[in-house]
């Protein structure tokens, strides 16, 4: 009996893994990830001008997540000339580097650090309690694309009345990645993998699948907990 259960378990895992591989050769992971990065509060009937920008901290500094989010934060804070709040657990070195980056990028308004909370729910609740004036302020929240929908919904649930979201999408390259006419040497008997889909896109989409499925689980968990 136990052997049958184990065999079926591995069969199910194999089917799931096969589906992952099949999806990775289609555009589906890109669109799943892209849709998670769309602002659920988007309203095209009027122009929204933020009065305060909140960046949800993602990791240490420097790190890929924080640098992407800071890039967008700096640009938008400078453009709209509004203060910035960084929601990130306390780390003196990390916060100092964040301040330095924003100032170097031209942010001249106040930079606030809210260090209470280690996940999206607790950070949003801390912001609502520590800065109640933000509940009725035009807020622009910046985070990674896969987290944007859940984050904005958390702000809505916590009572923030004017919230929009901006996803820190990475920029796509616009140059030729083919191996044609390149002198690469090595063993000529081994053929070069010319397809950029096999060399890059397939693996990138596999990673996007992991990010999106993890976020779908988080959305489900936050929903049943009543946090969104």
Coordinates of C-alpha atoms in Angstrom, one line a residue:
X1 CA 0.0 0.0 0.0
X2 CA 2.8 2.4 1.0
X3 CA 4.7 1.6 -2.2
X4 CA 1.6 2.4 -4.3
X5 CA 1.2 5.8 -2.6
X6 CA 4.9 6.6 -3.1
X7 CA 4.7 5.6 -6.8
X8 CA 1.6 7.7 -7.3
X9 CA 3.2 10.6 -5.5
X10 CA 6.2 10.6 -7.9
X11 CA 4.0 10.1 -10.9
X12 CA 2.0 13.3 -9.9
X13 CA 5.3 15.1 -9.4
X14 CA 6.5 14.0 -12.8
X15 CA 3.3 15.2 -14.4
X16 CA 3.5 18.6 -12.7
X17 CA 7.2 19.0 -13.7
X18 CA 6.3 18.1 -17.3
X19 CA 3.6 20.7 -17.3
X20 CA 6.1 23.3 -16.0
X21 CA 8.4 22.4 -18.9
X22 CA 5.7 22.6 -21.5
X23 CA 4.5 26.0 -20.2
X24 CA 8.1 27.3 -20.2
X25 CA 8.2 27.0 -24.0
X26 CA 5.0 29.1 -24.3
X27 CA 4.4 32.8 -23.5
X28 CA 2.1 31.8 -20.6
X29 CA 4.6 32.5 -17.8
X30 CA 5.3 36.0 -19.1
X31 CA 1.7 36.9 -19.2
X32 CA 1.0 35.4 -15.7
X33 CA 3.8 37.4 -14.3
X34 CA 2.8 40.6 -16.2
X35 CA -0.8 40.3 -15.0
X36 CA 0.4 40.1 -11.3
X37 CA 2.2 43.4 -11.9
X38 CA -0.9 45.3 -13.0
X39 CA -2.4 47.7 -10.5
X40 CA -5.8 46.3 -9.3
X41 CA -6.9 49.9 -8.5
X42 CA -6.0 51.3 -11.9
X43 CA -8.6 53.9 -13.0
X44 CA -8.2 55.6 -16.4
X45 CA -11.0 58.0 -15.8
X46 CA -8.9 60.5 -14.0
X47 CA -5.2 61.4 -13.5
X48 CA -3.7 60.2 -10.3
X49 CA -0.9 62.3 -8.8
X50 CA 0.8 60.7 -5.8
X51 CA 1.5 62.8 -2.7
X52 CA 3.6 60.1 -1.0
X53 CA 5.5 57.1 -2.3
X54 CA 5.9 54.0 -0.3
X55 CA 8.5 51.4 -1.3
X56 CA 8.2 47.9 0.1
X57 CA 11.7 46.7 0.9
X58 CA 12.5 43.4 -0.6
X59 CA 16.0 42.3 0.7
X60 CA 19.3 43.7 1.7
X61 CA 21.2 46.6 0.0
X62 CA 22.5 46.2 -2.6
X63 CA 20.3 43.5 -3.9
X64 CA 18.4 42.9 -7.2
X65 CA 15.0 43.4 -5.6
X66 CA 15.8 46.6 -3.7
X67 CA 17.8 48.2 -6.5
X68 CA 15.0 47.7 -9.0
X69 CA 12.4 49.1 -6.6
X70 CA 14.7 52.0 -5.6
X71 CA 15.3 52.9 -9.3
X72 CA 11.5 53.4 -9.8
X73 CA 11.1 55.0 -6.4
X74 CA 13.8 57.6 -7.1
X75 CA 12.5 58.5 -10.5
X76 CA 8.9 58.8 -9.4
X77 CA 9.7 60.7 -6.2
X78 CA 11.8 63.2 -8.2
X79 CA 9.2 63.6 -10.9
X80 CA 6.3 64.2 -8.5
X81 CA 8.4 65.9 -5.8
X82 CA 6.9 64.0 -2.9
X83 CA 8.3 62.3 0.2
X84 CA 9.3 58.6 0.4
X85 CA 8.7 56.0 3.0
X86 CA 10.7 52.8 3.0
X87 CA 9.0 49.8 4.6
X88 CA 11.8 47.5 5.6
X89 CA 13.0 45.8 8.9
X90 CA 15.7 47.7 10.6
X91 CA 19.3 47.3 9.4
X92 CA 21.4 50.4 9.9
X93 CA 23.8 49.7 7.0
X94 CA 21.0 48.8 4.6
X95 CA 18.9 51.9 5.4
X96 CA 22.0 54.1 5.1
X97 CA 22.7 52.8 1.7
X98 CA 19.1 53.2 0.6
X99 CA 19.2 56.9 1.7
X100 CA 22.5 57.4 -0.1
X101 CA 21.1 55.9 -3.3
X102 CA 17.9 58.0 -3.3
X103 CA 19.8 61.2 -2.5
X104 CA 22.3 60.5 -5.3
X105 CA 19.4 60.0 -7.7
X106 CA 18.0 63.4 -7.0
X107 CA 15.4 62.8 -4.2
X108 CA 15.3 66.0 -2.2
X109 CA 12.1 65.4 -0.1
X110 CA 11.9 63.6 3.3
X111 CA 12.9 59.9 3.4
X112 CA 11.1 58.0 6.2
X113 CA 11.9 54.5 7.3
X114 CA 9.2 52.3 8.8
X115 CA 11.0 49.3 10.3
X116 CA 8.0 47.5 12.0
X117 CA 6.9 44.3 10.3
X118 CA 8.6 41.6 8.4
X119 CA 5.9 40.7 5.8
X120 CA 3.5 42.7 3.7
X121 CA 0.5 42.4 6.1
X122 CA 2.5 43.5 9.2
X123 CA 4.2 46.3 7.3
X124 CA 0.9 47.7 6.0
X125 CA -0.7 47.6 9.4
X126 CA 2.3 49.4 10.9
X127 CA 2.1 52.1 8.3
X128 CA -1.6 52.6 9.0
X129 CA -1.0 52.9 12.8
X130 CA 2.2 55.0 12.7
X131 CA 1.1 57.3 9.9
X132 CA -2.7 57.6 10.1
X133 CA -2.5 60.7 7.9
X134 CA -1.5 58.5 5.0
X135 CA -4.9 56.7 5.1
X136 CA -6.5 59.6 3.1
X137 CA -3.3 60.6 1.2
X138 CA -2.7 59.8 -2.5
X139 CA -0.3 56.8 -2.1
X140 CA 1.8 55.2 -4.8
X141 CA 3.2 51.8 -3.7
X142 CA 6.3 50.4 -5.4
X143 CA 7.2 46.7 -5.2
X144 CA 8.2 43.8 -7.4
X145 CA 5.8 42.9 -10.2
X146 CA 4.8 39.5 -8.7
X147 CA 3.9 41.1 -5.3
X148 CA 2.0 44.2 -6.6
X149 CA -1.5 42.9 -6.6
X150 CA -1.3 41.4 -3.1
X151 CA 0.4 44.5 -1.7
X152 CA -2.2 47.0 -3.1
X153 CA -5.0 44.8 -1.8
X154 CA -3.4 44.7 1.6
X155 CA -3.4 48.5 1.7
X156 CA -7.0 48.6 0.6
X157 CA -8.0 46.1 3.4
X158 CA -6.1 48.2 6.0
X159 CA -8.2 51.3 5.2
X160 CA -6.0 53.3 2.8
X161 CA -8.4 55.1 0.6
X162 CA -6.3 56.4 -2.3
X163 CA -3.7 53.8 -3.3
X164 CA -2.2 53.0 -6.6
X165 CA 0.6 50.6 -7.4
X166 CA 3.7 50.7 -9.6
X167 CA 5.6 47.5 -10.4
X168 CA 9.4 47.5 -10.7
X169 CA 9.6 45.6 -14.0
X170 CA 13.0 44.9 -15.4
X171 CA 13.8 46.4 -18.8
X172 CA 14.2 44.0 -21.8
X173 CA 17.3 44.0 -23.9
X174 CA 17.0 45.2 -27.5
X175 CA 20.1 43.8 -29.1
X176 CA 21.0 40.7 -31.1
X177 CA 21.9 37.7 -28.9
X178 CA 22.5 35.3 -31.8
X179 CA 25.9 33.5 -32.2
X180 CA 26.0 34.0 -35.9
X181 CA 29.3 35.4 -37.2
X182 CA 30.8 35.4 -33.7
X183 CA 34.3 33.9 -33.1
X184 CA 33.8 31.6 -30.1
X185 CA 36.4 28.9 -30.8
X186 CA 36.1 25.8 -28.6
X187 CA 35.3 22.3 -30.0
X188 CA 33.9 22.6 -33.5
X189 CA 32.4 19.1 -33.3
X190 CA 29.9 20.3 -30.7
X191 CA 27.1 22.4 -32.4
X192 CA 26.4 25.8 -31.1
X193 CA 22.9 26.4 -29.5
X194 CA 21.7 29.2 -31.8
X195 CA 18.2 29.5 -30.5
X196 CA 17.9 32.3 -27.9
X197 CA 14.7 30.6 -26.7
X198 CA 16.6 27.6 -25.6
X199 CA 19.5 29.6 -24.2
X200 CA 17.6 32.3 -22.3
X201 CA 13.8 32.4 -22.7
X202 CA 13.1 28.8 -21.6
X203 CA 15.0 29.2 -18.3
X204 CA 13.7 32.7 -17.7
X205 CA 10.2 31.5 -18.1
X206 CA 10.8 28.6 -15.7
X207 CA 11.9 31.1 -13.1
X208 CA 8.9 33.2 -13.7
X209 CA 6.7 30.2 -13.2
X210 CA 8.2 29.6 -9.8
X211 CA 7.7 33.3 -8.8
X212 CA 4.1 33.4 -10.1
X213 CA 3.0 30.1 -8.5
X214 CA 4.5 31.1 -5.2
X215 CA 2.6 34.4 -5.4
X216 CA -0.7 32.6 -6.3
X217 CA -0.3 30.6 -3.2
X218 CA 0.4 33.7 -1.2
X219 CA -2.7 35.4 -2.6
X220 CA -4.8 32.4 -1.7
X221 CA -3.3 32.4 1.9
X222 CA -3.9 36.1 2.3
X223 CA -7.4 35.7 1.1
X224 CA -8.4 33.0 3.5
X225 CA -6.7 34.8 6.3
X226 CA -8.9 37.9 5.5
X227 CA -5.8 40.1 4.9
X228 CA -6.9 41.1 1.4

